[in-house]
mmCIF file of C-alpha atoms in Angstrom:
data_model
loop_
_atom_site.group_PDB
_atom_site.id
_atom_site.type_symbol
_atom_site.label_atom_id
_atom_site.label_comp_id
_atom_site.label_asym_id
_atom_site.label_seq_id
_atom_site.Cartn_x
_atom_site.Cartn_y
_atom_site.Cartn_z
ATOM 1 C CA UNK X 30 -161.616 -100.416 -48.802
ATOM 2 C CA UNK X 31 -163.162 -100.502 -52.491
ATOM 3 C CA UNK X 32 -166.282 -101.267 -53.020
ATOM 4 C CA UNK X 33 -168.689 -102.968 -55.967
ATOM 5 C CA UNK X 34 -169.227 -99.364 -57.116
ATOM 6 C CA UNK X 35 -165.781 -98.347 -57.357
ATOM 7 C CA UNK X 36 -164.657 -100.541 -60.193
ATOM 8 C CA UNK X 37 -166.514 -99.199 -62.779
ATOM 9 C CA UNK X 38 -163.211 -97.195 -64.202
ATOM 10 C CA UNK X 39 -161.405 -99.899 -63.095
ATOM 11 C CA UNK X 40 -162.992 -102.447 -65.266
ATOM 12 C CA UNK X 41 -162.128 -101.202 -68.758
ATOM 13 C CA UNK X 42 -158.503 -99.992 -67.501
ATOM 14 C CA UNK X 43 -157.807 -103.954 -66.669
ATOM 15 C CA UNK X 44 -159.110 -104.250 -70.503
ATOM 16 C CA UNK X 45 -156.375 -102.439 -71.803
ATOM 17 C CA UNK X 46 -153.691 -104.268 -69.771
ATOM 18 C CA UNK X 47 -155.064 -107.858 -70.685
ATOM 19 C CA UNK X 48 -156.585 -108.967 -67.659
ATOM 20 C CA UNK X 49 -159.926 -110.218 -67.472
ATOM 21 C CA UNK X 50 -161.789 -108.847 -64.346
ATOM 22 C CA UNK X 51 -164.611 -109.392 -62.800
ATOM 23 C CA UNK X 52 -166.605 -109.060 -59.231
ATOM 24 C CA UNK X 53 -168.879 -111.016 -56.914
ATOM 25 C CA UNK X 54 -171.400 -109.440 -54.670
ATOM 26 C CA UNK X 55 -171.289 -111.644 -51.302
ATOM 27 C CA UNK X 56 -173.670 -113.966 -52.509
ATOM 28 C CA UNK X 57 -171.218 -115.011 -54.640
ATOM 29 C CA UNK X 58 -173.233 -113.478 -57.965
ATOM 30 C CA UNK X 59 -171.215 -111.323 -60.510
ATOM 31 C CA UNK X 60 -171.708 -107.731 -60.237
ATOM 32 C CA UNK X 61 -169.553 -106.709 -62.574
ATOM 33 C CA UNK X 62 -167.276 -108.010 -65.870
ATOM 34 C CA UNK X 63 -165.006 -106.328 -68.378
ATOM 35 C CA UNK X 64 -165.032 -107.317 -71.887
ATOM 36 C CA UNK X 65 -162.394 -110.103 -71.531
ATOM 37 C CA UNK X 66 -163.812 -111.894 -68.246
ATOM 38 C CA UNK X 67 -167.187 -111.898 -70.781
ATOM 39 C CA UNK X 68 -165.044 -113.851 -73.428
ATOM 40 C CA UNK X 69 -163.478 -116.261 -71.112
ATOM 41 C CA UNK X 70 -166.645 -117.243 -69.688
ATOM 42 C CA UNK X 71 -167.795 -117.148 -73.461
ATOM 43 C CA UNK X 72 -171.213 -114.677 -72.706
ATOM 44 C CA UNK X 73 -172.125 -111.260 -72.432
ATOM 45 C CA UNK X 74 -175.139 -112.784 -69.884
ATOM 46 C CA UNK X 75 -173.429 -113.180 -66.787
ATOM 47 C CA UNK X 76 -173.877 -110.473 -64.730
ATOM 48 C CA UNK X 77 -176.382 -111.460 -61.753
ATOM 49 C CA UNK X 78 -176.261 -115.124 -62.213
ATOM 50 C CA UNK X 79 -174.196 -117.224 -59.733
ATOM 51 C CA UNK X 80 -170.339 -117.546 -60.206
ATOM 52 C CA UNK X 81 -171.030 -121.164 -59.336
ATOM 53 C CA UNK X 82 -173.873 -121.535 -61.955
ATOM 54 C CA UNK X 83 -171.469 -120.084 -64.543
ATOM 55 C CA UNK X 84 -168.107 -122.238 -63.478
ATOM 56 C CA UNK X 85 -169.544 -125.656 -61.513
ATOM 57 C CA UNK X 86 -166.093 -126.838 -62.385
ATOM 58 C CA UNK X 87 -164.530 -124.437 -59.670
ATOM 59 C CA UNK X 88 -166.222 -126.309 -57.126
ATOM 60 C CA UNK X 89 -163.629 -127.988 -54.863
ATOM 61 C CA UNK X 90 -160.988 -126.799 -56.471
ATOM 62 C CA UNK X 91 -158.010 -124.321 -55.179
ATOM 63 C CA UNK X 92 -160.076 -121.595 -56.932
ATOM 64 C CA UNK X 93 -162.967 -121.948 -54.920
ATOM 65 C CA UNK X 94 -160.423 -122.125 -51.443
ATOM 66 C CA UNK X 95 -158.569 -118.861 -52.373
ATOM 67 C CA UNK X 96 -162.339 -117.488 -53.431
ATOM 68 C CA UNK X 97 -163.310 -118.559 -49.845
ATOM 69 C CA UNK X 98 -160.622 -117.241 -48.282
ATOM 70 C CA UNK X 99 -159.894 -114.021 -49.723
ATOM 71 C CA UNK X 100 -163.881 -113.189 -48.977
ATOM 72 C CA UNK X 101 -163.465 -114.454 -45.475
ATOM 73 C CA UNK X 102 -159.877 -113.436 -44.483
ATOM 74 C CA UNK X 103 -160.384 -110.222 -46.066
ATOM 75 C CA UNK X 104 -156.944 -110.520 -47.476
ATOM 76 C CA UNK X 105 -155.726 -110.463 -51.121
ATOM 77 C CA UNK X 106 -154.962 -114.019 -52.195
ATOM 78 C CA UNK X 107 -153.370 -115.374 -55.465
ATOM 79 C CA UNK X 108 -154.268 -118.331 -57.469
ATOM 80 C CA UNK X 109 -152.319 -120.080 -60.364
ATOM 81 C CA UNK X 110 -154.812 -123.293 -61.724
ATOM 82 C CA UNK X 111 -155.742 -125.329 -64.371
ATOM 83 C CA UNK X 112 -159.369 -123.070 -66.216
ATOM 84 C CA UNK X 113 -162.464 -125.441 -65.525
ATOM 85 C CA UNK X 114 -164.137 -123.454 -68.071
ATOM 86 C CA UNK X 115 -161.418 -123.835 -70.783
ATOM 87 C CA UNK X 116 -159.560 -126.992 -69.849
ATOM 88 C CA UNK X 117 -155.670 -127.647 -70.544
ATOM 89 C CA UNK X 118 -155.422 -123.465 -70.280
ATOM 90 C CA UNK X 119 -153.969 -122.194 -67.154
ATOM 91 C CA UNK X 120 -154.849 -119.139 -65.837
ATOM 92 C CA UNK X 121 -153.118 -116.631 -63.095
ATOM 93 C CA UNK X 122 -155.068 -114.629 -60.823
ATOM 94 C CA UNK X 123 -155.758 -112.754 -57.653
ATOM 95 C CA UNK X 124 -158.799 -112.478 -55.652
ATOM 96 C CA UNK X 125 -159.192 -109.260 -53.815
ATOM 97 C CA UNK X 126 -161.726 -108.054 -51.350
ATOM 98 C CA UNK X 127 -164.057 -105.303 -51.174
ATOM 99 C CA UNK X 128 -166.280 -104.010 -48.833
ATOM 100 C CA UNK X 129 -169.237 -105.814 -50.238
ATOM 101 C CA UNK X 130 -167.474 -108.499 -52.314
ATOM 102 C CA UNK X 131 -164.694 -109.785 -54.120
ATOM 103 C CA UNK X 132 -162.713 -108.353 -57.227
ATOM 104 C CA UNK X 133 -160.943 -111.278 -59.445
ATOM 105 C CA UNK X 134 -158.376 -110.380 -61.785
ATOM 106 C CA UNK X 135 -156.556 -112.754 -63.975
ATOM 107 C CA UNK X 136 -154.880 -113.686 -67.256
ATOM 108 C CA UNK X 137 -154.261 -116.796 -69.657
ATOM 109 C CA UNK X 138 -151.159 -117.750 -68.426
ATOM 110 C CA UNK X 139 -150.826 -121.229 -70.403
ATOM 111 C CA UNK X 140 -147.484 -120.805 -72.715
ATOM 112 C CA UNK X 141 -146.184 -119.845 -69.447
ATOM 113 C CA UNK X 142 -147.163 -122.407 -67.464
ATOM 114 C CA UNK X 143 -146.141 -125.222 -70.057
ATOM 115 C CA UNK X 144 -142.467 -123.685 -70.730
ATOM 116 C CA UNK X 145 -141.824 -123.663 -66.586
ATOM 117 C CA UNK X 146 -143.476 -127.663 -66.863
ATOM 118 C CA UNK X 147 -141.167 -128.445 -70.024
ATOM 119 C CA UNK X 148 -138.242 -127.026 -67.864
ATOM 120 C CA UNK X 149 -138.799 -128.885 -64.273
ATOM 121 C CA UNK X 150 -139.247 -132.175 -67.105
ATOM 122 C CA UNK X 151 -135.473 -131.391 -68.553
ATOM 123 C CA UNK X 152 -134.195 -130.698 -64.915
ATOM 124 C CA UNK X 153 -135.455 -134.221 -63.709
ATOM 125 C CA UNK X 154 -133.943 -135.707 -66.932
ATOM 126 C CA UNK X 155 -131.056 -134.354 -66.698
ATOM 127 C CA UNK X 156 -130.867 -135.185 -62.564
ATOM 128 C CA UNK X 157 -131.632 -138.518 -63.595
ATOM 129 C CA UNK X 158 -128.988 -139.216 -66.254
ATOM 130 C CA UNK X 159 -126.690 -137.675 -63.591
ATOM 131 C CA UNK X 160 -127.816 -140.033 -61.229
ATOM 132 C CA UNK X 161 -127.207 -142.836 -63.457
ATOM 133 C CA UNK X 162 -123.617 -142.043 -64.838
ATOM 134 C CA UNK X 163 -122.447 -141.963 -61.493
ATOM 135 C CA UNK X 164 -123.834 -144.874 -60.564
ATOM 136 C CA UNK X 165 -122.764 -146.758 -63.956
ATOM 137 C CA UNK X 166 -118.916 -145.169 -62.975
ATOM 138 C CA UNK X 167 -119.076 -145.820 -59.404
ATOM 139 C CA UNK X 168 -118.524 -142.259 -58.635
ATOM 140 C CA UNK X 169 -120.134 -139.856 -55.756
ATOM 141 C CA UNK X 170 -120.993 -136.305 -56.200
ATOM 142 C CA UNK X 171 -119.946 -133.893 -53.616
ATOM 143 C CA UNK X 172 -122.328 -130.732 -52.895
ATOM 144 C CA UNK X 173 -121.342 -127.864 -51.585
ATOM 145 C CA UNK X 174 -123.793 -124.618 -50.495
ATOM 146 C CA UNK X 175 -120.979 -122.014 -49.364
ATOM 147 C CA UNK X 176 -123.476 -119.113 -48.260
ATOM 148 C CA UNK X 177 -124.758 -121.691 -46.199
ATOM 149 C CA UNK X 178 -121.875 -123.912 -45.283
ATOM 150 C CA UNK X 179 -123.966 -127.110 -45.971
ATOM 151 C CA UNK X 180 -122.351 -129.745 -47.432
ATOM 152 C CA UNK X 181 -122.965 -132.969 -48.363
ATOM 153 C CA UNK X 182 -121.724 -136.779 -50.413
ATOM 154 C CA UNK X 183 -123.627 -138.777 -51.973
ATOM 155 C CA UNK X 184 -123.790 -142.393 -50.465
ATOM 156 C CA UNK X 185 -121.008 -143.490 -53.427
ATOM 157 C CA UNK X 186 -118.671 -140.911 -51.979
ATOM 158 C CA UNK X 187 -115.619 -142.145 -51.711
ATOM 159 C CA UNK X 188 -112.408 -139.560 -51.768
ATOM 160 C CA UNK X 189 -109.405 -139.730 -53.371
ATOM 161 C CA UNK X 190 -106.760 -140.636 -50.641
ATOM 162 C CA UNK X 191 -102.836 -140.788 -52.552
ATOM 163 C CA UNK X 192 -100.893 -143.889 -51.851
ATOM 164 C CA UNK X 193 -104.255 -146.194 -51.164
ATOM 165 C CA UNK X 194 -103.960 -147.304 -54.579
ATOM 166 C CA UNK X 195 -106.472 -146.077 -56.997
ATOM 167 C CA UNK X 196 -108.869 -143.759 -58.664
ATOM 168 C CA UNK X 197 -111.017 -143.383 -56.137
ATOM 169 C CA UNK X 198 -113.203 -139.991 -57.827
ATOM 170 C CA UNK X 199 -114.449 -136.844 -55.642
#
């Protein structure tokens, strides 16, 4: 397993990819920070002060759980969340343990996060007008899964049976 004093090469490598890195001892201070975990956090004076001195906003949050856990379970753990330090950015990460601490990688991940929110918005819009029009028409939908043979009506289902007079719609 890595240790604190094998990231050292590490650290400007993540640099040139675009991911901010950093490490905490087990205390939870930072032992380490690459030049774009120093401009998130917005200083070049971080290194030996608290990770909760420098981001009180983490507190309680699912940062501080996957922090936790990864440093505890001794298991890589990923985190997606809203930045305490630079709200309304979103940022993508992944805690990983070392022998004597934790490495955390991540990235601004906000245009990203806001396209997959603008999509799930125009899928419930769009499951909503469907929703309606049937409703307006008096029409069920009919679902079908066929890798899974599940199928299903909706509670307007009603199917078209010739010689009961009408337009009954599947």
């Amino acid at each position: 397993m890595l240790s604190l004093n094998d990231l050292a090469p590490v650290l400007a490598f993540s640099d040139a990819l675009g991911e901010a890195l950093y490490a905490l001892d087990r205390e939870w201070r930072v032992a380490a920070a690459n030049e774009a975990a120093l401009r998130w956090l917005g200083s070049d004076a971080i290194v030996g002060r608290l990770y909760w001195d420098l981001v009180p906003g983490a507190r309680g949050t699912v940062v501080e759980t996957a922090f936790r856990s990864a440093m505890a379970g001794r298991e890589r753990v990923d985190v997606e969340a809203e930045s305490s330090v630079h709200p309304g950015r979103f940022a993508r990460g992944v805690a990983i343990p070392l022998a004597d601490g934790l490495a955390v990688s991540f990235r601004d991940v906000t245009e990203e996060h806001s396209a997959r929110t603008e999509r799930q918005h125009q899928l419930a819009e769009s499951e909503e007008r469907l929703r309606l029009a049937t409703e307006a028409a008096s029409i069920g939908t009919w679902d079908v899964e066929p890798a899974c043979e599940v199928r299903g009506g909706a509670p307007t289902f009603r199917p078209y049976r010739a010689g009961h007079g009408g337009n009954a719609r599947a």
